[in-house]
PDB file of C-alpha atoms in Angstrom:
ATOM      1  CA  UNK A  11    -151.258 -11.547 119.277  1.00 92.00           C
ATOM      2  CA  UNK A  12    -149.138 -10.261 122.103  1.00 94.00           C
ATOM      3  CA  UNK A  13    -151.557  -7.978 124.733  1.00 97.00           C
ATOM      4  CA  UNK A  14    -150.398  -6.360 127.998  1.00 98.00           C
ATOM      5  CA  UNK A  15    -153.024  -4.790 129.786  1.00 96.00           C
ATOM      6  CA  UNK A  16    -152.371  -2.706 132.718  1.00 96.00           C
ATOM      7  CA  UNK A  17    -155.049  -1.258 135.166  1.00 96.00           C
ATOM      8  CA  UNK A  18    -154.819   0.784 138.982  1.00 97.00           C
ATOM      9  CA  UNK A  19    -153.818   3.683 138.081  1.00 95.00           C
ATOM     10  CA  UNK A  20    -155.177   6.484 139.086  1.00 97.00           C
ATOM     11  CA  UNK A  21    -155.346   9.750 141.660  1.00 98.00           C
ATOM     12  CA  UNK A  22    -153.745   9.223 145.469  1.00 98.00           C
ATOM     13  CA  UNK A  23    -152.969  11.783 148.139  1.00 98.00           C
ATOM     14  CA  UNK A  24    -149.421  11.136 148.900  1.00 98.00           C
ATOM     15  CA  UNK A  25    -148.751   8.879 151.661  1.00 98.00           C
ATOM     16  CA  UNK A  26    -151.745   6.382 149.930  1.00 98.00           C
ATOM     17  CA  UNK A  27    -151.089   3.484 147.521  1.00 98.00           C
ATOM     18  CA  UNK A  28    -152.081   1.716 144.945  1.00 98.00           C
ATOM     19  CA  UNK A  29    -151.878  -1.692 143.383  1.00 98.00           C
ATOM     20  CA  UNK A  30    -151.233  -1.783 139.432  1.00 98.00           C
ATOM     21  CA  UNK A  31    -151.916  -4.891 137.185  1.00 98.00           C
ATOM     22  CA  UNK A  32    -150.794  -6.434 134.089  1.00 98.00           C
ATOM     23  CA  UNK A  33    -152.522  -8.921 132.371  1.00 98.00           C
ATOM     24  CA  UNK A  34    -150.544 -10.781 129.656  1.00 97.00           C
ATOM     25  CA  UNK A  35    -151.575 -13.088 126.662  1.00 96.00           C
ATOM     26  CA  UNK A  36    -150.162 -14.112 123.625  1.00 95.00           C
ATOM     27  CA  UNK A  37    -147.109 -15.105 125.246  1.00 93.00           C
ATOM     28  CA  UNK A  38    -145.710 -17.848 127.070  1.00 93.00           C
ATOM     29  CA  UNK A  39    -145.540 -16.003 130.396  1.00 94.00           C
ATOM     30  CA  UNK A  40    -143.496 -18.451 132.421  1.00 93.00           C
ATOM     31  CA  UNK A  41    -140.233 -17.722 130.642  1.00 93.00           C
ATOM     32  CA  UNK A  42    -140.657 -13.494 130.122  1.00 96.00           C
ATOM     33  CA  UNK A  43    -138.897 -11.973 132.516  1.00 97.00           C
ATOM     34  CA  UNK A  44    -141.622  -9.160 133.753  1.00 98.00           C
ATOM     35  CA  UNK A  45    -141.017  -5.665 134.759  1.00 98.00           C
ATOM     36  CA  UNK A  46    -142.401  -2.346 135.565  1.00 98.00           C
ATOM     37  CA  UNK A  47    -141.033   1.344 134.203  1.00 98.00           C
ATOM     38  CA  UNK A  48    -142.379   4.483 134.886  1.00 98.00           C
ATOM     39  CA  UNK A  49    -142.016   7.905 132.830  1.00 98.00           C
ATOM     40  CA  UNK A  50    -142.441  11.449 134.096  1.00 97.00           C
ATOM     41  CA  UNK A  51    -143.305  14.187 131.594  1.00 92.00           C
ATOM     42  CA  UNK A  52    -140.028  15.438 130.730  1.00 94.00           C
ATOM     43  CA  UNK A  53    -138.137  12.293 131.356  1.00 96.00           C
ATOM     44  CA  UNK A  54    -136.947   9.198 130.016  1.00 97.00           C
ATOM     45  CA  UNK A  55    -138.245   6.482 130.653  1.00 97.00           C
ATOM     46  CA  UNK A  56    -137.142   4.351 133.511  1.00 98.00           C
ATOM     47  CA  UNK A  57    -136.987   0.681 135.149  1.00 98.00           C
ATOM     48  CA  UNK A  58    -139.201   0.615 138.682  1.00 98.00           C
ATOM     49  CA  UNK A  59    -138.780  -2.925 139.479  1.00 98.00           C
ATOM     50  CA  UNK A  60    -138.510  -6.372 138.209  1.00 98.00           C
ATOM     51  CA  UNK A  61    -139.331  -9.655 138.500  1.00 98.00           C
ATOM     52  CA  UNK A  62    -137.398 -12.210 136.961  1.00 96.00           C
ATOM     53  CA  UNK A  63    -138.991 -15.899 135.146  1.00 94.00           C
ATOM     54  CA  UNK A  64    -137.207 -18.014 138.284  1.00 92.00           C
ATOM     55  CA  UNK A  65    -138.582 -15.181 140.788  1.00 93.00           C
ATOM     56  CA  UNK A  66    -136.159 -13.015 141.507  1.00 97.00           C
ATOM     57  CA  UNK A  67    -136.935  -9.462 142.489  1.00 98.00           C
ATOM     58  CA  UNK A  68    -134.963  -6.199 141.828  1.00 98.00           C
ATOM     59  CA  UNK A  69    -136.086  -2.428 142.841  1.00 98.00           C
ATOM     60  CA  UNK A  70    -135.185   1.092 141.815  1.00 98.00           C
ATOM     61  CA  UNK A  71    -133.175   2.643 144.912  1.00 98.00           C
ATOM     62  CA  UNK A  72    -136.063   5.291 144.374  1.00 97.00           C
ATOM     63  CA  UNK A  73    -138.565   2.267 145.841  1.00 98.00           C
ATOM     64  CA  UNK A  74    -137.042  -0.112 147.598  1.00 98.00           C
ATOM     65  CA  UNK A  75    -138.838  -0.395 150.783  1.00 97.00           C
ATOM     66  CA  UNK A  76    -142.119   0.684 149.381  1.00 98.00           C
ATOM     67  CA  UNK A  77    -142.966  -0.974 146.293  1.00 98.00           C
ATOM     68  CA  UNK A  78    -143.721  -4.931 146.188  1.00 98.00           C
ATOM     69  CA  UNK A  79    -143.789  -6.229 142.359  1.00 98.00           C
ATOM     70  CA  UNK A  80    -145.184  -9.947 141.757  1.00 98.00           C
ATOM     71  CA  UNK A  81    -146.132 -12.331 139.718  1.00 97.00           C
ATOM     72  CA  UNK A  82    -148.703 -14.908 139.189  1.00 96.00           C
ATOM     73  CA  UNK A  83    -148.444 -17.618 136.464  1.00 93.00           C
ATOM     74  CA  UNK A  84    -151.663 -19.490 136.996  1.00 94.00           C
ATOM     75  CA  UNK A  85    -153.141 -15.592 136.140  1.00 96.00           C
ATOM     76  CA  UNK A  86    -150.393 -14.521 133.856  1.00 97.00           C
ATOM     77  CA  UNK A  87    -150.237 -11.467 135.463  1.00 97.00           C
ATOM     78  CA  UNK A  88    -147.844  -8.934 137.310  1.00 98.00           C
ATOM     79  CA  UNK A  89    -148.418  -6.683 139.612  1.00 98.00           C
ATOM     80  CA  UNK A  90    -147.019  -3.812 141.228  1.00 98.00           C
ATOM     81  CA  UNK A  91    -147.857  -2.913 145.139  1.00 98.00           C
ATOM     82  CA  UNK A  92    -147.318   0.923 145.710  1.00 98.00           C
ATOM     83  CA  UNK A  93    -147.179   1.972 149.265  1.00 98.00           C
ATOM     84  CA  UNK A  94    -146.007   5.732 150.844  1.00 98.00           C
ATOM     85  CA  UNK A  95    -146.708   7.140 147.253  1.00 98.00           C
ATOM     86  CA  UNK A  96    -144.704  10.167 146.889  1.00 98.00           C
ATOM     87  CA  UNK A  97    -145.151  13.095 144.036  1.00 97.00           C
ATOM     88  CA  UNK A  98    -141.835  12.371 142.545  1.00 97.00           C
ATOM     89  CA  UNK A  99    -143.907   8.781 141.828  1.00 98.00           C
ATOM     90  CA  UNK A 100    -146.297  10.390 139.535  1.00 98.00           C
ATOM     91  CA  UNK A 101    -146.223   9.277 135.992  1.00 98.00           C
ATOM     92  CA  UNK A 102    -147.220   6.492 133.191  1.00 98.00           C
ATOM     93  CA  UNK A 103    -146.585   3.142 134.734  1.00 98.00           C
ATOM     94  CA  UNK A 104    -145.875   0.908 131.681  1.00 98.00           C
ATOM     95  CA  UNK A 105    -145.791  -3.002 132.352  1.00 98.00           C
ATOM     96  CA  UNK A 106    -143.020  -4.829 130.351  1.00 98.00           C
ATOM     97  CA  UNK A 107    -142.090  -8.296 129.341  1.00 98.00           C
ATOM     98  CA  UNK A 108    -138.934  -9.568 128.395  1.00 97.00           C
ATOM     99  CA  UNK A 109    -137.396 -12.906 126.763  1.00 94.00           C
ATOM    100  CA  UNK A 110    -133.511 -13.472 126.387  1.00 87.00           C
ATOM    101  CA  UNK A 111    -134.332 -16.484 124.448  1.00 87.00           C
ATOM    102  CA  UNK A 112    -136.761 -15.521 122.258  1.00 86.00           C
ATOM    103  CA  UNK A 113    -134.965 -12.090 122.209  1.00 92.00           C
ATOM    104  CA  UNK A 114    -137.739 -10.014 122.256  1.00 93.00           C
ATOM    105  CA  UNK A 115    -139.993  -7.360 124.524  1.00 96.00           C
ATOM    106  CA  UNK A 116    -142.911  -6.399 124.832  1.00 97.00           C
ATOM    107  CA  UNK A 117    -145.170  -3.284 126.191  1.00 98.00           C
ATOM    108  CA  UNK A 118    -148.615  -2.095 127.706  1.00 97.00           C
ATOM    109  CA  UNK A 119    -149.886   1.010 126.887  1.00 96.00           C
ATOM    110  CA  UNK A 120    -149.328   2.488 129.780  1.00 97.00           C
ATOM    111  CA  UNK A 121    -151.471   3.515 132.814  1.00 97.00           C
ATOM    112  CA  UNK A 122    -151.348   7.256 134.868  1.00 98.00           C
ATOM    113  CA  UNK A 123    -150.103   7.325 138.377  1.00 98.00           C
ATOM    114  CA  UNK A 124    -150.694  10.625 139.779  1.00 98.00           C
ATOM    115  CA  UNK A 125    -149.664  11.440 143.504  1.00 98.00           C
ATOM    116  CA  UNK A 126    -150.893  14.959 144.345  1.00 97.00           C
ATOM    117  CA  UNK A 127    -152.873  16.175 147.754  1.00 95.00           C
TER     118      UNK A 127
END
């Protein structure tokens, strides 16, 4: 059974951060690609950053400079460093994982980001 468990979320002044998690199982995470998105009431759904199986990092123009997504296969986890936290950064932060060869994705349920003084 496929799990991806995200936790950080939560309440920040803007200006703050936070650091969000993912924990995976079920899958073998060194071959998913892994990836954040983000969805504001109102909106769809949309890709905050990425991290590729061999590494490779890519951002939303929205967060480049201020967001730091990594992974860790001894943990089988991603995370997701969010610095200078803006309001326009509050919504659900869902945690994604992706395999082109197995051709399938997976999701977390989701966890709030809210960025409010």
């Amino acid at each position: 059974q496929v799990q991806l468990v995200e936790s950080g979320g939560g309440l920040v002044q803007p200006g703050g951060s936070l650091r969000l998690s993912c924990a995976a199982s079920g899958i073998r995470f060194s071959i998913y690609d892994m990836s954040w998105y983000r969805q504001a009431p109102g909106k769809q759904r949309e890709l905050v950053a990425g991290v590729a199986n061999g590494g490779r990092t890519n951002y939303a123009d929205s967060v480049k400079g201020r967001f730091t997504i990594s992974r860790d296969s001894a943990k089988n986890t991603v995370s997701l460093q969010m610095n200078m936290l803006k309001p326009e950064d509050t919504a659900v932060y869902y945690c994604n994982a992706r395999s082109t060869l197995f051709q399938c994705s997976y999701w977390g349920q989701g966890t709030q980001v809210t960025v409010s003084s």
